[in-house]
Amino acid sequence: MESMVAMETLVSLCKRRGFIYQSSEIYGGLASAWDYGPMGVELKNRVQNFWWREMTQLHENIVGLDASILMHPRVWEASGHVENFTDPLVDCKKCKQRFRADQIPEQNMETHACPECGGELTDPRQFNLMFKTHLGPVESDASLVYLRPETAQGIYVNFKNVVQTARMRVPFGIAQVGKAFRNEITTKNFIFRTCEFEQMEMQFFIHPSEDGKWFEQWKQERFEFYKKMGIRESRMRFHQHGPGELAHYAKIAFDIEYEFPFGWKELEGIHNRTDYDLRRHMEYSKKDLTYLDDLRDGERYIPYVIETSAGLTRTVLTVLADAYDEEEVEGEKRVVMRLHPDLAPVTVGVFPLVKKDGLAELAQEVVRDLREDFTTFYDQGGAIGRRYRRQDEIGTPFGVTVDYQSKEDRTVTLRYRDSMEQVRVPIAGLHERIRQAIKEYRRVD
Ligand code: ATP
């Protein structure tokens, strides 16, 4: 079995190469908040686009939405979050640390002993995870609003709008990517669990009699999605929620789990939310959210919802952890991020063999041309081997080197990141070669 990257190795590469920085670092950092640097934002955008394309472009019955983060406070009463979206927390009276009661060893709960300092723990208290703020200049109960803890509710409250204005017929889905906020006790696992994060959610509206069929279909499709993105199948599995784990809205739920360096953890949840949310919004808003199905002899019903809910930032961590590889090449360690070419922050690195004799100018001409179609990075500094290694570390799948022969016959060498194979290609044929290689990409380990 391939070895797994240690978290500190990954965190340090992410910092060093401009993927992810600690938030507010110059002030000592903010716990569990992270900023995406030049490489990180490219990667995150590409993961998002990969999902968006898969969900909307490749499914004729799914449309997109971008709802606001702040919503009417009644939304969260209707959704059950005000009442139920809580974690049981215990405090240590001595060291003042706070823990999730369900995440500390049972023995500590029984003896009321703090897992850090042995001090006395309080009894568990339910703590609501929603961040509160106030709309407008007056801080009163009437101005209370929440930062959304999930993007899904923005979809449910727009269900009728989408049916009426986008002419969607059940079964159909609405996809959305956006920020969500949870005031969680976070652990030390980098961007795995943060208080501010991004979700990629798709709510699929169906006739209640078809929930089993659609649940199974989405479960399989979502697993395939990660394989398509180049994630190793051997590090993925399903986990079914037992009765004690089910969220307040769910009838059945499966997680897709990934084997992170710190163990198997949830990457995405697929939930059968039944008609819970639409029904509750009907009750609380007093608006009719039933659906008139002309394909079922005018039957009127509240659709069931199959939800696929993935973390965008958590997927970025998965992609990074899965891509990391080390190997020995000519007696030296090569670190290579085996990112899918559609996800890599830079697609092509272009290098003049030397700066002089017009090679830099020719290489820049190649860059100008490739830039129209691919994210391209030009690097003329240092030995060519070192320049290749720098690109390997950020996962750049292709390298183009301009040498003396290039000036004579307008050919260059094209280097493949994974195999390190080099082939001579006419400059005029580069676009096509690269496009083809992206299309045919298969993960090699
Ligand atoms: P957990 O049990 O880990 O708290 P959850 O079951 O509450 O997670 P969901 O509400 O199903 O998670 O959220 C759907 C997805 O959103 C998760 O699979 C995960 O990828 C992502 N997610 C949830 N909470 C966070 C967080 N605090 N930070 C980053 N991503 C998150």
mmCIF file of C-alpha atoms and ligand atoms in Angstrom, residues 81 85 87 100 103 129 149-150 180-184 186 191-201 226 241 245 247 249 255-256 265-271 273 307-315, ligand 1:
data_model
loop_
_atom_site.group_PDB
_atom_site.id
_atom_site.type_symbol
_atom_site.label_atom_id
_atom_site.label_comp_id
_atom_site.label_asym_id
_atom_site.label_seq_id
_atom_site.Cartn_x
_atom_site.Cartn_y
_atom_site.Cartn_z
ATOM 1 C CA HIS A 81 -31.846 24.461 13.345
ATOM 2 C CA PHE A 85 -28.624 22.175 15.593
ATOM 3 C CA ASP A 87 -23.608 19.886 20.036
ATOM 4 C CA ARG A 100 -17.549 18.043 22.397
ATOM 5 C CA GLN A 103 -15.682 13.298 20.961
ATOM 6 C CA LEU A 129 -23.806 25.973 16.401
ATOM 7 C CA PRO A 149 -25.128 26.812 8.792
ATOM 8 C CA GLU A 150 -25.932 25.055 5.498
ATOM 9 C CA ALA A 180 -21.676 28.122 5.505
ATOM 10 C CA PHE A 181 -20.801 28.871 9.129
ATOM 11 C CA ARG A 182 -20.831 26.682 12.228
ATOM 12 C CA ASN A 183 -19.504 27.681 15.607
ATOM 13 C CA GLU A 184 -17.838 24.320 16.096
ATOM 14 C CA THR A 186 -12.591 22.518 15.901
ATOM 15 C CA ILE A 191 -8.964 22.785 6.817
ATOM 16 C CA PHE A 192 -10.931 19.583 7.574
ATOM 17 C CA ARG A 193 -13.264 21.283 10.039
ATOM 18 C CA THR A 194 -13.473 25.055 10.180
ATOM 19 C CA CYS A 195 -16.078 27.490 11.451
ATOM 20 C CA GLU A 196 -16.332 29.148 8.044
ATOM 21 C CA PHE A 197 -16.343 26.733 5.122
ATOM 22 C CA GLU A 198 -17.852 26.173 1.713
ATOM 23 C CA GLN A 199 -20.399 23.616 0.677
ATOM 24 C CA MET A 200 -21.427 22.188 -2.690
ATOM 25 C CA GLU A 201 -24.990 21.024 -2.279
ATOM 26 C CA TYR A 226 -14.616 11.443 -6.791
ATOM 27 C CA HIS A 241 -25.735 6.479 9.618
ATOM 28 C CA GLU A 245 -26.421 9.474 14.091
ATOM 29 C CA ALA A 247 -29.801 14.325 11.513
ATOM 30 C CA TYR A 249 -34.408 15.851 8.989
ATOM 31 C CA ASP A 255 -21.582 9.317 4.083
ATOM 32 C CA ILE A 256 -18.848 8.976 1.532
ATOM 33 C CA LYS A 265 -13.842 10.768 7.984
ATOM 34 C CA GLU A 266 -16.892 12.102 6.194
ATOM 35 C CA LEU A 267 -16.330 13.828 2.877
ATOM 36 C CA GLU A 268 -19.906 14.072 1.646
ATOM 37 C CA GLY A 269 -23.354 13.170 2.943
ATOM 38 C CA ILE A 270 -26.198 11.774 0.843
ATOM 39 C CA HIS A 271 -29.472 12.194 2.697
ATOM 40 C CA ARG A 273 -34.651 14.479 3.739
ATOM 41 C CA GLU A 307 -29.672 15.763 -0.879
ATOM 42 C CA THR A 308 -26.020 15.433 -1.850
ATOM 43 C CA SER A 309 -23.997 17.641 0.447
ATOM 44 C CA ALA A 310 -20.246 17.967 -0.004
ATOM 45 C CA GLY A 311 -17.731 20.284 1.590
ATOM 46 C CA LEU A 312 -15.783 22.254 -1.019
ATOM 47 C CA THR A 313 -12.946 23.105 1.342
ATOM 48 C CA ARG A 314 -12.950 19.551 2.695
ATOM 49 C CA THR A 315 -12.749 18.247 -0.877
HETATM 50 P P1 ATP B 1 -19.822 16.411 11.028
HETATM 51 O O1 ATP B 1 -20.595 15.251 11.553
HETATM 52 O O2 ATP B 1 -18.443 16.075 10.545
HETATM 53 O O3 ATP B 1 -19.910 17.655 11.841
HETATM 54 P P2 ATP B 1 -22.064 16.874 9.394
HETATM 55 O O4 ATP B 1 -22.576 15.484 9.271
HETATM 56 O O5 ATP B 1 -22.674 17.839 10.316
HETATM 57 O O6 ATP B 1 -20.495 16.815 9.655
HETATM 58 P P3 ATP B 1 -23.244 17.870 7.064
HETATM 59 O O7 ATP B 1 -24.152 18.780 7.797
HETATM 60 O O8 ATP B 1 -23.812 16.648 6.444
HETATM 61 O O9 ATP B 1 -21.990 17.500 7.970
HETATM 62 O O10 ATP B 1 -22.459 18.752 5.993
HETATM 63 C C1 ATP B 1 -22.211 18.287 4.701
HETATM 64 C C2 ATP B 1 -20.760 18.421 4.339
HETATM 65 O O11 ATP B 1 -20.271 19.727 4.631
HETATM 66 C C3 ATP B 1 -19.847 17.484 5.108
HETATM 67 O O12 ATP B 1 -19.782 16.218 4.489
HETATM 68 C C4 ATP B 1 -18.518 18.193 5.032
HETATM 69 O O13 ATP B 1 -17.846 17.890 3.821
HETATM 70 C C5 ATP B 1 -18.916 19.647 5.022
HETATM 71 N N1 ATP B 1 -18.753 20.235 6.353
HETATM 72 C C6 ATP B 1 -19.612 20.182 7.389
HETATM 73 N N2 ATP B 1 -19.132 20.844 8.455
HETATM 74 C C7 ATP B 1 -17.924 21.346 8.084
HETATM 75 C C8 ATP B 1 -16.934 22.127 8.737
HETATM 76 N N3 ATP B 1 -17.100 22.571 9.974
HETATM 77 N N4 ATP B 1 -15.807 22.451 8.051
HETATM 78 C C9 ATP B 1 -15.622 22.029 6.786
HETATM 79 N N5 ATP B 1 -16.538 21.294 6.116
HETATM 80 C C10 ATP B 1 -17.670 20.950 6.744
#
